[in-house]
């Protein structure tokens, strides 16, 4: 098992947000965490990344207990986090933004070179000399993903990547995700957009009110009108 989240409980101050959340993700799987606004998707990803560590339960990455480790250590072990609020440096060029993401990871060859990143994201090569802040929302999303890849993660956490993007950008993003998957990347993404999730994920979990309410293959979920209606408002 690549990542195992075992009955975690996460709080913001005194507010109990996640209740015994458990997930299992195998190598090279793309798994989506679906749920409405405020259901607990971001909190789950932040818990895994160590940004909001759980109070109880355990998180295991490639057999190692990472519960409670600081985020930089978790990143070094190979987990990359792409937050919803595209954190690029607006005054740096696209190329400089990518350079910030470069990080040498011991015991591993450099998988993602600038050249390969530009192959995957031609738009970033075209705009490599432009300041990050001048890019469109979708391009900034691409830049955030690309920068995270420059850190050579083997596991990607993507928080609502399609949120707020124009349809064309959503399509491009989907194609990029498919290509990253082909490279053998394991991905956990959160989404409200079940259409996007269906196209690009193997399996789904549904979180509602901070608890996992459903687990199944994408094909099973697609057929389950009642579950979709109850938890996803579709
Ligand atoms: P969204 O699509 O809005 O990001 P989400 O499923 O990612 O939704 P979370 O952001 O994980 O949901 O939020 C889960 C719950 O935690 C919500 O009730 C939210 O109000 C609460 N919450 C989130 N951040 C904080 C915080 N910093 N302090 C207190 N409560 C918070």
GROMACS .gro file of C-alpha atoms and ligand atoms in nm:
model
  265
    1UNK     CA    1   0.000   0.000   0.000
    2UNK     CA    2   0.138   0.340  -0.098
    3UNK     CA    3  -0.064   0.550   0.146
    4UNK     CA    4  -0.280   0.436   0.433
    5UNK     CA    5  -0.486   0.672   0.643
    6UNK     CA    6  -0.620   0.489   0.945
    7UNK     CA    7  -0.908   0.640   1.144
    8UNK     CA    8  -0.773   0.992   1.178
    9UNK     CA    9  -0.945   1.262   1.382
   10UNK     CA   10  -0.848   1.619   1.300
   11UNK     CA   11  -0.939   1.942   1.477
   12UNK     CA   12  -0.914   2.315   1.411
   13UNK     CA   13  -0.877   2.442   1.765
   14UNK     CA   14  -1.171   2.290   1.949
   15UNK     CA   15  -1.370   2.213   1.635
   16UNK     CA   16  -1.369   1.845   1.557
   17UNK     CA   17  -1.355   1.830   1.174
   18UNK     CA   18  -1.254   1.477   1.066
   19UNK     CA   19  -1.409   1.172   1.229
   20UNK     CA   20  -1.224   0.841   1.190
   21UNK     CA   21  -1.134   0.905   0.828
   22UNK     CA   22  -0.965   0.604   0.662
   23UNK     CA   23  -0.829   0.579   0.307
   24UNK     CA   24  -0.610   0.334   0.121
   25UNK     CA   25  -0.427   0.419  -0.198
   26UNK     CA   26  -0.215   0.183  -0.404
   27UNK     CA   27   0.082   0.270  -0.614
   28UNK     CA   28  -0.003   0.438  -0.947
   29UNK     CA   29  -0.371   0.472  -0.856
   30UNK     CA   30  -0.565   0.792  -0.907
   31UNK     CA   31  -0.816   0.828  -0.625
   32UNK     CA   32  -1.063   1.112  -0.584
   33UNK     CA   33  -1.205   1.244  -0.261
   34UNK     CA   34  -1.547   1.384  -0.343
   35UNK     CA   35  -1.770   1.594  -0.124
   36UNK     CA   36  -1.958   1.918  -0.096
   37UNK     CA   37  -1.819   2.251   0.020
   38UNK     CA   38  -1.697   2.223   0.376
   39UNK     CA   39  -1.723   1.842   0.382
   40UNK     CA   40  -1.362   1.798   0.491
   41UNK     CA   41  -1.168   1.740   0.169
   42UNK     CA   42  -0.903   2.008   0.222
   43UNK     CA   43  -0.865   1.910   0.587
   44UNK     CA   44  -0.800   1.548   0.485
   45UNK     CA   45  -0.526   1.651   0.242
   46UNK     CA   46  -0.377   1.892   0.497
   47UNK     CA   47  -0.377   1.616   0.758
   48UNK     CA   48  -0.181   1.385   0.526
   49UNK     CA   49   0.068   1.661   0.444
   50UNK     CA   50   0.123   1.738   0.813
   51UNK     CA   51  -0.014   2.092   0.782
   52UNK     CA   52  -0.300   2.013   1.019
   53UNK     CA   53  -0.182   1.697   1.194
   54UNK     CA   54  -0.451   1.463   1.324
   55UNK     CA   55  -0.503   1.428   1.700
   56UNK     CA   56  -0.551   1.054   1.673
   57UNK     CA   57  -0.519   0.782   1.414
   58UNK     CA   58  -0.225   0.701   1.190
   59UNK     CA   59  -0.095   0.788   0.845
   60UNK     CA   60   0.147   0.549   0.680
   61UNK     CA   61   0.338   0.625   0.360
   62UNK     CA   62   0.515   0.330   0.195
   63UNK     CA   63   0.506   0.147   0.525
   64UNK     CA   64   0.652   0.435   0.727
   65UNK     CA   65   0.453   0.612   0.994
   66UNK     CA   66   0.442   0.982   0.897
   67UNK     CA   67   0.179   1.090   1.151
   68UNK     CA   68   0.283   1.414   1.315
   69UNK     CA   69   0.593   1.471   1.101
   70UNK     CA   70   0.646   1.832   0.990
   71UNK     CA   71   0.537   1.908   0.631
   72UNK     CA   72   0.891   1.958   0.500
   73UNK     CA   73   0.987   1.607   0.608
   74UNK     CA   74   0.674   1.462   0.449
   75UNK     CA   75   0.758   1.652   0.128
   76UNK     CA   76   1.109   1.512   0.137
   77UNK     CA   77   0.973   1.160   0.157
   78UNK     CA   78   0.806   1.220  -0.177
   79UNK     CA   79   0.460   1.365  -0.118
   80UNK     CA   80   0.382   1.681  -0.314
   81UNK     CA   81   0.088   1.903  -0.220
   82UNK     CA   82  -0.085   2.136  -0.466
   83UNK     CA   83  -0.315   2.361  -0.262
   84UNK     CA   84  -0.637   2.507  -0.395
   85UNK     CA   85  -0.511   2.864  -0.371
   86UNK     CA   86  -0.237   2.842  -0.634
   87UNK     CA   87   0.059   2.966  -0.442
   88UNK     CA   88   0.287   3.102  -0.710
   89UNK     CA   89   0.530   3.391  -0.679
   90UNK     CA   90   0.357   3.660  -0.888
   91UNK     CA   91   0.669   3.874  -0.933
   92UNK     CA   92   0.899   3.590  -1.039
   93UNK     CA   93   0.908   3.464  -1.396
   94UNK     CA   94   0.755   3.128  -1.477
   95UNK     CA   95   1.105   2.978  -1.511
   96UNK     CA   96   1.207   3.118  -1.172
   97UNK     CA   97   0.888   2.984  -1.014
   98UNK     CA   98   0.981   2.638  -1.144
   99UNK     CA   99   1.332   2.674  -1.013
  100UNK     CA  100   1.195   2.735  -0.663
  101UNK     CA  101   1.034   2.392  -0.678
  102UNK     CA  102   1.356   2.215  -0.759
  103UNK     CA  103   1.480   2.014  -0.469
  104UNK     CA  104   1.740   1.744  -0.457
  105UNK     CA  105   1.604   1.426  -0.317
  106UNK     CA  106   1.863   1.179  -0.199
  107UNK     CA  107   1.874   0.825  -0.339
  108UNK     CA  108   1.681   0.915  -0.647
  109UNK     CA  109   1.764   1.031  -0.996
  110UNK     CA  110   1.611   1.352  -1.115
  111UNK     CA  111   1.293   1.244  -1.283
  112UNK     CA  112   1.147   1.581  -1.366
  113UNK     CA  113   1.383   1.811  -1.552
  114UNK     CA  114   1.280   2.151  -1.680
  115UNK     CA  115   1.284   2.003  -2.029
  116UNK     CA  116   1.036   1.733  -1.939
  117UNK     CA  117   0.817   1.979  -1.752
  118UNK     CA  118   0.802   2.198  -2.064
  119UNK     CA  119   0.708   1.894  -2.273
  120UNK     CA  120   0.421   1.826  -2.038
  121UNK     CA  121   0.317   2.192  -2.008
  122UNK     CA  122   0.395   2.364  -2.343
  123UNK     CA  123   0.213   2.676  -2.225
  124UNK     CA  124   0.471   2.723  -1.948
  125UNK     CA  125   0.756   2.710  -2.197
  126UNK     CA  126   0.584   2.968  -2.411
  127UNK     CA  127   0.548   3.200  -2.112
  128UNK     CA  128   0.872   3.106  -1.936
  129UNK     CA  129   0.991   3.470  -1.924
  130UNK     CA  130   0.659   3.614  -1.813
  131UNK     CA  131   0.588   3.698  -1.452
  132UNK     CA  132   0.373   3.437  -1.280
  133UNK     CA  133   0.116   3.695  -1.174
  134UNK     CA  134   0.030   3.773  -1.537
  135UNK     CA  135  -0.083   3.417  -1.614
  136UNK     CA  136  -0.450   3.317  -1.623
  137UNK     CA  137  -0.597   3.113  -1.338
  138UNK     CA  138  -0.564   2.792  -1.535
  139UNK     CA  139  -0.204   2.864  -1.631
  140UNK     CA  140  -0.124   2.942  -1.268
  141UNK     CA  141  -0.278   2.608  -1.172
  142UNK     CA  142  -0.051   2.436  -1.429
  143UNK     CA  143   0.246   2.627  -1.290
  144UNK     CA  144   0.166   2.518  -0.936
  145UNK     CA  145   0.144   2.154  -1.042
  146UNK     CA  146   0.461   2.184  -1.250
  147UNK     CA  147   0.649   2.343  -0.963
  148UNK     CA  148   0.541   2.065  -0.731
  149UNK     CA  149   0.662   1.806  -0.985
  150UNK     CA  150   1.002   1.978  -0.990
  151UNK     CA  151   1.041   1.857  -0.631
  152UNK     CA  152   1.028   1.499  -0.770
  153UNK     CA  153   0.736   1.366  -0.565
  154UNK     CA  154   0.615   1.010  -0.612
  155UNK     CA  155   0.275   1.093  -0.468
  156UNK     CA  156   0.065   1.398  -0.552
  157UNK     CA  157  -0.208   1.556  -0.340
  158UNK     CA  158  -0.419   1.791  -0.553
  159UNK     CA  159  -0.679   2.008  -0.383
  160UNK     CA  160  -0.972   2.080  -0.618
  161UNK     CA  161  -0.756   2.129  -0.926
  162UNK     CA  162  -1.043   2.203  -1.165
  163UNK     CA  163  -1.206   2.464  -0.939
  164UNK     CA  164  -1.268   2.794  -1.115
  165UNK     CA  165  -1.108   2.690  -1.444
  166UNK     CA  166  -1.258   2.753  -1.788
  167UNK     CA  167  -1.373   2.436  -1.970
  168UNK     CA  168  -1.075   2.435  -2.206
  169UNK     CA  169  -0.831   2.458  -1.914
  170UNK     CA  170  -1.017   2.180  -1.731
  171UNK     CA  171  -0.967   1.961  -2.037
  172UNK     CA  172  -0.599   2.045  -2.058
  173UNK     CA  173  -0.557   1.979  -1.689
  174UNK     CA  174  -0.725   1.641  -1.728
  175UNK     CA  175  -0.495   1.546  -2.015
  176UNK     CA  176  -0.195   1.649  -1.808
  177UNK     CA  177  -0.313   1.439  -1.514
  178UNK     CA  178  -0.353   1.138  -1.744
  179UNK     CA  179   0.005   1.184  -1.867
  180UNK     CA  180   0.140   1.215  -1.513
  181UNK     CA  181  -0.049   0.897  -1.424
  182UNK     CA  182   0.113   0.714  -1.714
  183UNK     CA  183   0.447   0.808  -1.559
  184UNK     CA  184   0.350   0.595  -1.260
  185UNK     CA  185   0.253   0.876  -1.025
  186UNK     CA  186   0.009   0.803  -0.744
  187UNK     CA  187  -0.251   1.076  -0.707
  188UNK     CA  188  -0.510   1.170  -0.447
  189UNK     CA  189  -0.722   1.460  -0.561
  190UNK     CA  190  -1.018   1.632  -0.405
  191UNK     CA  191  -1.304   1.746  -0.627
  192UNK     CA  192  -1.659   1.867  -0.630
  193UNK     CA  193  -1.673   1.817  -1.006
  194UNK     CA  194  -1.779   1.453  -1.043
  195UNK     CA  195  -1.763   1.472  -1.423
  196UNK     CA  196  -1.396   1.565  -1.414
  197UNK     CA  197  -1.332   1.306  -1.143
  198UNK     CA  198  -1.503   1.030  -1.341
  199UNK     CA  199  -1.286   1.086  -1.644
  200UNK     CA  200  -0.955   1.082  -1.463
  201UNK     CA  201  -0.986   0.868  -1.147
  202UNK     CA  202  -0.989   0.496  -1.079
  203UNK     CA  203  -1.162   0.504  -0.743
  204UNK     CA  204  -1.360   0.741  -0.526
  205UNK     CA  205  -1.427   0.814  -0.163
  206UNK     CA  206  -1.704   1.047  -0.055
  207UNK     CA  207  -1.657   1.259   0.254
  208UNK     CA  208  -1.952   1.428   0.418
  209UNK     CA  209  -1.956   1.612   0.751
  210UNK     CA  210  -1.600   1.500   0.811
  211UNK     CA  211  -1.665   1.127   0.773
  212UNK     CA  212  -1.620   0.882   0.485
  213UNK     CA  213  -1.964   0.781   0.360
  214UNK     CA  214  -1.882   0.588   0.043
  215UNK     CA  215  -1.601   0.400  -0.118
  216UNK     CA  216  -1.603   0.238  -0.460
  217UNK     CA  217  -1.473   0.232  -0.813
  218UNK     CA  218  -1.560   0.525  -1.033
  219UNK     CA  219  -1.782   0.295  -1.242
  220UNK     CA  220  -1.975   0.181  -0.932
  221UNK     CA  221  -2.029   0.537  -0.817
  222UNK     CA  222  -2.144   0.650  -1.160
  223UNK     CA  223  -2.427   0.396  -1.143
  224UNK     CA  224  -2.528   0.485  -0.787
  225UNK     CA  225  -2.777   0.765  -0.840
  226UNK     CA  226  -2.891   0.764  -0.479
  227UNK     CA  227  -2.543   0.812  -0.335
  228UNK     CA  228  -2.468   1.084  -0.587
  229UNK     CA  229  -2.791   1.263  -0.502
  230UNK     CA  230  -2.744   1.231  -0.128
  231UNK     CA  231  -2.383   1.347  -0.100
  232UNK     CA  232  -2.289   1.528  -0.416
  233UNK     CA  233  -2.600   1.725  -0.513
  234UNK     CA  234  -2.594   1.606  -0.873
  235LIG     P1  235  -1.406   2.342   0.037
  235LIG     O1  236  -1.452   2.298  -0.095
  235LIG     O2  237  -1.484   2.459   0.088
  235LIG     O3  238  -1.259   2.360   0.048
  235LIG     P2  239  -1.370   2.109   0.197
  235LIG     O4  240  -1.446   1.984   0.177
  235LIG     O5  241  -1.232   2.113   0.149
  235LIG     O6  242  -1.452   2.226   0.134
  235LIG     P3  243  -1.264   2.180   0.452
  235LIG     O7  244  -1.195   2.302   0.401
  235LIG     O8  245  -1.182   2.062   0.483
  235LIG     O9  246  -1.378   2.139   0.351
  235LIG    O10  247  -1.349   2.222   0.578
  235LIG     C1  248  -1.414   2.130   0.665
  235LIG     C2  249  -1.475   2.203   0.782
  235LIG    O11  250  -1.373   2.265   0.859
  235LIG     C3  251  -1.571   2.315   0.742
  235LIG    O12  252  -1.680   2.310   0.828
  235LIG     C4  253  -1.490   2.440   0.765
  235LIG    O13  254  -1.575   2.547   0.802
  235LIG     C5  255  -1.400   2.402   0.879
  235LIG     N1  256  -1.272   2.476   0.875
  235LIG     C6  257  -1.187   2.483   0.770
  235LIG     N2  258  -1.078   2.555   0.801
  235LIG     C7  259  -1.094   2.595   0.929
  235LIG     C8  260  -1.015   2.673   1.020
  235LIG     N3  261  -0.896   2.724   0.983
  235LIG     N4  262  -1.065   2.694   1.143
  235LIG     C9  263  -1.185   2.642   1.180
  235LIG     N5  264  -1.262   2.568   1.100
  235LIG    C10  265  -1.219   2.544   0.976
   0.00000   0.00000   0.00000
